PDB file of C-alpha atoms and ligand atoms in Angstrom:
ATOM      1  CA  UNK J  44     -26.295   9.502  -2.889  1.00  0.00           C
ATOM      2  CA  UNK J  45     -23.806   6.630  -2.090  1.00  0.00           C
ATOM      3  CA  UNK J  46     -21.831   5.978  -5.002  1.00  0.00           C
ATOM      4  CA  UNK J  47     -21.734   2.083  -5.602  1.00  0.00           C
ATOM      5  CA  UNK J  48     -18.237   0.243  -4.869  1.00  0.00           C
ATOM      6  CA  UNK J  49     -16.437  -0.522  -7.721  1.00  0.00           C
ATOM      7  CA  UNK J  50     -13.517  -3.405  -8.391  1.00  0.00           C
ATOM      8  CA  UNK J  51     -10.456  -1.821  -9.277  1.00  0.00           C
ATOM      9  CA  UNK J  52      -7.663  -2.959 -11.788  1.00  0.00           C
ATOM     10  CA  UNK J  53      -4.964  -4.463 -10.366  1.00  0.00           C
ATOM     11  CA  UNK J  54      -1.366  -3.450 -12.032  1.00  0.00           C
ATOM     12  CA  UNK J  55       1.048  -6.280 -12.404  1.00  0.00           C
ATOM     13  CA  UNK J  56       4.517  -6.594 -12.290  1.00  0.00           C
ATOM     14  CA  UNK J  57       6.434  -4.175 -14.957  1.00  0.00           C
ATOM     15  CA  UNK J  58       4.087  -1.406 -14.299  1.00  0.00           C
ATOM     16  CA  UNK J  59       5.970   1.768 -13.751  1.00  0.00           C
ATOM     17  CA  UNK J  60       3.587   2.603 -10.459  1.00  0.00           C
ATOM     18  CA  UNK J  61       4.287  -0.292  -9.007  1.00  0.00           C
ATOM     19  CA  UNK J  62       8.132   0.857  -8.681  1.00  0.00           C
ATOM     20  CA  UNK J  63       7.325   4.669  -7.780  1.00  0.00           C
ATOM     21  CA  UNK J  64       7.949   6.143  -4.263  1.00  0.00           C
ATOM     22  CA  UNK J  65       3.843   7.030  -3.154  1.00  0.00           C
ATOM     23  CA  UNK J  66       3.205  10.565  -1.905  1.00  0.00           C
ATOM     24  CA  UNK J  67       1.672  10.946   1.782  1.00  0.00           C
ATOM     25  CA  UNK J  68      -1.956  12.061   1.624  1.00  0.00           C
ATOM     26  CA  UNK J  69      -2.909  15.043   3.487  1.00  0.00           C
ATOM     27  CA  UNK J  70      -5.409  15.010   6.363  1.00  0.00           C
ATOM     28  CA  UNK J  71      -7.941  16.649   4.291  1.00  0.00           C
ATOM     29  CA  UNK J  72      -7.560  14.499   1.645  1.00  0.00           C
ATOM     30  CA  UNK J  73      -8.058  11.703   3.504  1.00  0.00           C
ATOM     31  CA  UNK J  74     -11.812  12.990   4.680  1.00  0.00           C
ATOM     32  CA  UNK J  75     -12.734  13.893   0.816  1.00  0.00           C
ATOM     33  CA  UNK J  76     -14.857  12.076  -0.846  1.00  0.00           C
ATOM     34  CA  UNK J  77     -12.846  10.517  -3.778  1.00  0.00           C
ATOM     35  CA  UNK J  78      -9.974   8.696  -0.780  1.00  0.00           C
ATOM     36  CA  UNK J  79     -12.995   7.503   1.351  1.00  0.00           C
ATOM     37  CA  UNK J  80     -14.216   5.767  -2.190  1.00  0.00           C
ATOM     38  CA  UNK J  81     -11.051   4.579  -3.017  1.00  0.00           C
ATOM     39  CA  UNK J  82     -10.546   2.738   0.413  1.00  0.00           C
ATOM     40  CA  UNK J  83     -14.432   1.686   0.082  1.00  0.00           C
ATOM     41  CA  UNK J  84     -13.136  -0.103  -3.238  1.00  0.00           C
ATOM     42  CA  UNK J  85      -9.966  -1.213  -2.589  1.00  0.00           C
ATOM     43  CA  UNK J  86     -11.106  -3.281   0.427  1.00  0.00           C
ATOM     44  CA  UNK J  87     -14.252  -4.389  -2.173  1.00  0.00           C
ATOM     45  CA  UNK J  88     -11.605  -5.271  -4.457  1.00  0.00           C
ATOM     46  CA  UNK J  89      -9.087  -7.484  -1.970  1.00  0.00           C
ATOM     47  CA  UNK J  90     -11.932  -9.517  -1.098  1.00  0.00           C
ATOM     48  CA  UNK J  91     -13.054 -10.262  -4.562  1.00  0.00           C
ATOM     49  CA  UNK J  92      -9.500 -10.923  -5.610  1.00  0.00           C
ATOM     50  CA  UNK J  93      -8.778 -12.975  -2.008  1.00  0.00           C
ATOM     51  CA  UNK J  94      -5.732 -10.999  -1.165  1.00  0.00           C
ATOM     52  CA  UNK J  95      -4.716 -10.007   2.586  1.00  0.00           C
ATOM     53  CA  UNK J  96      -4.272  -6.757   1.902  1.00  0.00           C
ATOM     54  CA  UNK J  97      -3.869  -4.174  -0.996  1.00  0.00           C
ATOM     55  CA  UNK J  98      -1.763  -1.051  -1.651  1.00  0.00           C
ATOM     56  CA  UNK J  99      -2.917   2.397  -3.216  1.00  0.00           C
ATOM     57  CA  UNK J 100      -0.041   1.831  -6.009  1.00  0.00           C
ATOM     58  CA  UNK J 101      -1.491  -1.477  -6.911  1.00  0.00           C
ATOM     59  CA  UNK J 102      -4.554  -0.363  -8.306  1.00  0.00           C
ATOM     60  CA  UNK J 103      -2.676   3.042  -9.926  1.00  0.00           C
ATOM     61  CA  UNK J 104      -3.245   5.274  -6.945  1.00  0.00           C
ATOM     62  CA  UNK J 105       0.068   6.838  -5.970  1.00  0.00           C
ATOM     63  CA  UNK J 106      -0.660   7.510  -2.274  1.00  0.00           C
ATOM     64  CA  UNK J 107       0.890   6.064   1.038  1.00  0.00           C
ATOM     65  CA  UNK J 108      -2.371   3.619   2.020  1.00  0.00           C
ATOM     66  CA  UNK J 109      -2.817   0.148   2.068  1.00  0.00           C
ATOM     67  CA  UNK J 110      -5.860  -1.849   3.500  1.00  0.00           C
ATOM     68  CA  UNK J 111      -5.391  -5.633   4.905  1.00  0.00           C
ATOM     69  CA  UNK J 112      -7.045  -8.199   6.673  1.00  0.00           C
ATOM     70  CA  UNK J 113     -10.483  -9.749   6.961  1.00  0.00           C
ATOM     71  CA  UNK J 114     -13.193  -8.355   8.570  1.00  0.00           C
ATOM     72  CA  UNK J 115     -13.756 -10.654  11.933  1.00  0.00           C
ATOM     73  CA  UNK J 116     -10.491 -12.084  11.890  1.00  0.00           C
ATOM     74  CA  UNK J 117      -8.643 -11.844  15.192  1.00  0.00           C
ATOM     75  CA  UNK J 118      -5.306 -12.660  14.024  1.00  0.00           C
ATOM     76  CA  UNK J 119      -5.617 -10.354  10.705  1.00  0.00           C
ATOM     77  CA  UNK J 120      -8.003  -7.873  11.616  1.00  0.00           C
ATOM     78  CA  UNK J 121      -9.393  -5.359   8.378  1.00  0.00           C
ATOM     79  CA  UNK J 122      -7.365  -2.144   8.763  1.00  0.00           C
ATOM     80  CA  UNK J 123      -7.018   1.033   6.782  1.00  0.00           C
ATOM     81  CA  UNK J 124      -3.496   2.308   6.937  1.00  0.00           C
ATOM     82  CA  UNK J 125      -2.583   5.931   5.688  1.00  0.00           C
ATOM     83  CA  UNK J 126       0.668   7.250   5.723  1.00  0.00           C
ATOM     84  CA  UNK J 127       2.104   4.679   7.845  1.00  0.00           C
ATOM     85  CA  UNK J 128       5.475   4.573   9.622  1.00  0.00           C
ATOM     86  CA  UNK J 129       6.556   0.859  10.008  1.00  0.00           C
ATOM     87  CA  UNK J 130       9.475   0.233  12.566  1.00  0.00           C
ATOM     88  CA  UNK J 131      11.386  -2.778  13.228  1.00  0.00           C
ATOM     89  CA  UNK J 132      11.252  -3.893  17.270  1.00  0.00           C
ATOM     90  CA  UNK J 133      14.491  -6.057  17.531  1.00  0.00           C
ATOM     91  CA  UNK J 134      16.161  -8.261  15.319  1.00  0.00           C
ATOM     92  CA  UNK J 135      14.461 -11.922  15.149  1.00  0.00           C
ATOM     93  CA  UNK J 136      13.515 -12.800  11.377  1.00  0.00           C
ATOM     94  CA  UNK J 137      11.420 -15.196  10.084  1.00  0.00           C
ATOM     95  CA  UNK J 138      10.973 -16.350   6.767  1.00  0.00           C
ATOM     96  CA  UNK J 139       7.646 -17.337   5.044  1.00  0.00           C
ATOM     97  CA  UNK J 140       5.501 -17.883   1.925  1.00  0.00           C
ATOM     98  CA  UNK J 141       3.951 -14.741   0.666  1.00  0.00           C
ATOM     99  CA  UNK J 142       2.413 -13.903  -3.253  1.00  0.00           C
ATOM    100  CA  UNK J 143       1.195 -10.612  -4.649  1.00  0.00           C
ATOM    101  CA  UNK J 144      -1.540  -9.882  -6.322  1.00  0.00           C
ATOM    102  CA  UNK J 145       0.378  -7.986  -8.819  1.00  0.00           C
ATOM    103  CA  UNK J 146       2.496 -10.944  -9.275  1.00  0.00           C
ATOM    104  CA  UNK J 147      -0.391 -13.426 -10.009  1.00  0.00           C
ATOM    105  CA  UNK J 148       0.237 -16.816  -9.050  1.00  0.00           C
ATOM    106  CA  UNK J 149       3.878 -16.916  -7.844  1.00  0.00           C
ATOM    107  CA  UNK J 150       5.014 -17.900  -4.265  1.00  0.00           C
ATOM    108  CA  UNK J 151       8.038 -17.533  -2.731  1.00  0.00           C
ATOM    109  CA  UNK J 152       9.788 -17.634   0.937  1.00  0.00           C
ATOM    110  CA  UNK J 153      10.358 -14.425   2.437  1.00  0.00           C
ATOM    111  CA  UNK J 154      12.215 -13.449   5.601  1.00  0.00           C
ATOM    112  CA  UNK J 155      10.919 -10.550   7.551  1.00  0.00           C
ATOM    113  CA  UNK J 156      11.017  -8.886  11.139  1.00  0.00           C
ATOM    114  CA  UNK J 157       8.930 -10.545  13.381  1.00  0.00           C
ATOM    115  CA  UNK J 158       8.348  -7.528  15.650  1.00  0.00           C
ATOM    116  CA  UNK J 159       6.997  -4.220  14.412  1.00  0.00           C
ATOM    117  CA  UNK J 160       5.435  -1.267  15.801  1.00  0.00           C
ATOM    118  CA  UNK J 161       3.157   1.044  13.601  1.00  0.00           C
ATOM    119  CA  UNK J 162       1.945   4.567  13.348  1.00  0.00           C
ATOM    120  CA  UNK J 163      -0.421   5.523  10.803  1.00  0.00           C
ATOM    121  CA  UNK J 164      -3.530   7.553  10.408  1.00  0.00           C
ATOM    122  CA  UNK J 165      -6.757   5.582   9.773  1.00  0.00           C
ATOM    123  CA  UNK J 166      -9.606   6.685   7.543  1.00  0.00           C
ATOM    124  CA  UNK J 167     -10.821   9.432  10.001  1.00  0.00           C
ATOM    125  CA  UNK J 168      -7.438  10.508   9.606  1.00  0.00           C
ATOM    126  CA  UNK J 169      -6.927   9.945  13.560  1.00  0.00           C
ATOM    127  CA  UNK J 170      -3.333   8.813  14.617  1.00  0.00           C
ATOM    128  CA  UNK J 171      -2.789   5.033  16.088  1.00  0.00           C
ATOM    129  CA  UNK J 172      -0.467   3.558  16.956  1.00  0.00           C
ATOM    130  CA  UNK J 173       0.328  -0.301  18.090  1.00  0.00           C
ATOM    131  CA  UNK J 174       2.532  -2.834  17.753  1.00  0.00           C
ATOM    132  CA  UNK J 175       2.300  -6.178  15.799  1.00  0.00           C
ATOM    133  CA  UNK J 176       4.347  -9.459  15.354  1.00  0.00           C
ATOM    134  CA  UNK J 177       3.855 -12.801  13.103  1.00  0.00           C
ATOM    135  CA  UNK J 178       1.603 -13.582  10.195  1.00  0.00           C
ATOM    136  CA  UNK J 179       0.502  -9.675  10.964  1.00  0.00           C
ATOM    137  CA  UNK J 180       3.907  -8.419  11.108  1.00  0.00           C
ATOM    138  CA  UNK J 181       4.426 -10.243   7.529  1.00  0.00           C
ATOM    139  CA  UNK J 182       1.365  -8.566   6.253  1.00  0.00           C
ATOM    140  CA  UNK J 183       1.707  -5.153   6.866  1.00  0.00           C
ATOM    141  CA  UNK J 184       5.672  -4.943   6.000  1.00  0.00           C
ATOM    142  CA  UNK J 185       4.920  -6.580   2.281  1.00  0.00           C
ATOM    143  CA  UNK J 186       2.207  -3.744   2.218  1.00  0.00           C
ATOM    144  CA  UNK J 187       4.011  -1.392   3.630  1.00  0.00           C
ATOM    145  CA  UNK J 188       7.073  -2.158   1.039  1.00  0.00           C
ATOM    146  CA  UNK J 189       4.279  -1.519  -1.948  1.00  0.00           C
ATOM    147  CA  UNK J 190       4.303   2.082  -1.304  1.00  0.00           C
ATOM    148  CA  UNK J 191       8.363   2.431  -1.566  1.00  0.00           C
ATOM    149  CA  UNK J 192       7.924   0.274  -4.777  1.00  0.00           C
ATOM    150  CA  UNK J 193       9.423  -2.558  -3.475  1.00  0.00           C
ATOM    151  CA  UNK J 194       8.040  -6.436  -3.824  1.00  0.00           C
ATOM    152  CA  UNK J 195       8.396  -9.231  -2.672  1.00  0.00           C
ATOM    153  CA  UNK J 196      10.597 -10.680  -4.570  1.00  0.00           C
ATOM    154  CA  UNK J 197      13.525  -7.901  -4.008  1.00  0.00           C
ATOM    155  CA  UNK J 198      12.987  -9.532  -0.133  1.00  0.00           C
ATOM    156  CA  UNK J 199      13.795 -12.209  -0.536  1.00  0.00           C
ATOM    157  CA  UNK J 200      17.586 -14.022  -0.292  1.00  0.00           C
ATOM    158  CA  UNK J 201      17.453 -16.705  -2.467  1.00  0.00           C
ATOM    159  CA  UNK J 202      15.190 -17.398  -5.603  1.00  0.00           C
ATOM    160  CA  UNK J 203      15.382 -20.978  -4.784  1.00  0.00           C
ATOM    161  CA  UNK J 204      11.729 -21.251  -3.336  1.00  0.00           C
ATOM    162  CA  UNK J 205      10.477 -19.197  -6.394  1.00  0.00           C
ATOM    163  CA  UNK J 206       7.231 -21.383  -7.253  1.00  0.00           C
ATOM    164  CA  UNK J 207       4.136 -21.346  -9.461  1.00  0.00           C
ATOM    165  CA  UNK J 208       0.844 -21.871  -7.758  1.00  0.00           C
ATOM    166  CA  UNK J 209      -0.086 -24.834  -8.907  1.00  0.00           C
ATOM    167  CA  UNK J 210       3.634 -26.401  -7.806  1.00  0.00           C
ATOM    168  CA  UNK J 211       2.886 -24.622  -4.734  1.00  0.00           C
ATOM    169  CA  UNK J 212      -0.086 -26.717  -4.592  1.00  0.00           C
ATOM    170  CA  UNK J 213       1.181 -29.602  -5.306  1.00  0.00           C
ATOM    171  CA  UNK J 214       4.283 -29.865  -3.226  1.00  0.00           C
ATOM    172  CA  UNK J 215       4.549 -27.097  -0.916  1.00  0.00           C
ATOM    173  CA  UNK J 216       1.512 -25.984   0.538  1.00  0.00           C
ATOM    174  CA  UNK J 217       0.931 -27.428   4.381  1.00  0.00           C
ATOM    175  CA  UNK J 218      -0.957 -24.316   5.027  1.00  0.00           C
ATOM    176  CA  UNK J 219      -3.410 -22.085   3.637  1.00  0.00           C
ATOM    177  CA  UNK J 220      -1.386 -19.179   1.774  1.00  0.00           C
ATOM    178  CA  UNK J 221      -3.089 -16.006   0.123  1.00  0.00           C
ATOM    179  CA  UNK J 222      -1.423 -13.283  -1.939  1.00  0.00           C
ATOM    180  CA  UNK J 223      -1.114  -9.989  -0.110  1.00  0.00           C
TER     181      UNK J 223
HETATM  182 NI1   NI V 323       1.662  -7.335  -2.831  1.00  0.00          NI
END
């Protein structure tokens, strides 16, 4: 039987589990049934909502994984990251737009590390490890913040660039921005 994939709720800003620390998920855990669903319909549900990636908390799961990216993307390739350990290569920061699906239709500059490395397991539960910098970089530390219960807004340094969508739209956007 193969269970059909189901779009999940997304919690919004002033949910409690959207501010809770997520637990890790065992290795075992990962392999059972009910985890290998939930990835199955969180990455169903990122792509129906048009996000770059999605957090466990965000749809009420309180577990350290996240899945981002687009399937056949080179620069944002689809990954499934459990337990992951992000850490900062160097100092250079950049700042950039970035939104939220749990923060529907806000956008706001951001400045993150430009250089990370990663270790996380994947949905086999198998270790990787690699290194990533940019747009990809940006990505995986605003998912990676989700399960700490931090957003994106608590990055950033000024609330100046704080901006609606359709502002955003209107006088901001030079490139193509989706919420992570
Ligand atoms: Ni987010």
């Amino acid at each position: 039987m193969c269970p059909a994939v189901s779009i999940l709720k997304v919690a919004r800003m002033g949910h409690p589990v959207l501010r809770a620390r997520a637990r890790p998920l065992e290795r075992g855990e990962i392999l059972s049934p009910g985890v290998q669903k939930l990835i199955d319909d969180m990455i169903e549900t990122m792509t129906e909502y048009q996000g770059i990636g999605l957090a466990a908390p965000q749809v009420h799961e309180d577990v350290r994984l996240f899945v981002a990216g687009t399937k056949g993307d080179a620069d944002v390739p689809q990954v499934v990251l459990i337990n992951p350990e992000v850490t900062v290569v160097g100092s250079a920061t950049g700042e950039d737009w970035e939104g939220c699906l749990s923060i529907p239709d806000v956008r706001g500059r951001v400045p993150r590390a430009l250089e990370i490395r990663v270790r996380a397991l994947d949905r086999r539960a198998k270790t990787h490890e690699f290194g990533a910098h940019g747009y990809l970089a940006r990505v995986l530390q605003h998912e990676n913040d989700h399960l700490d219960g931090i957003l994106f807004l608590d990055r950033m340094t000024s609330f100046e660039s704080l901006t609606f969508l359709e502002e955003f739209g209107r006088y901001w956007s030079r490139e193509e921005v989706v919420p992570e």
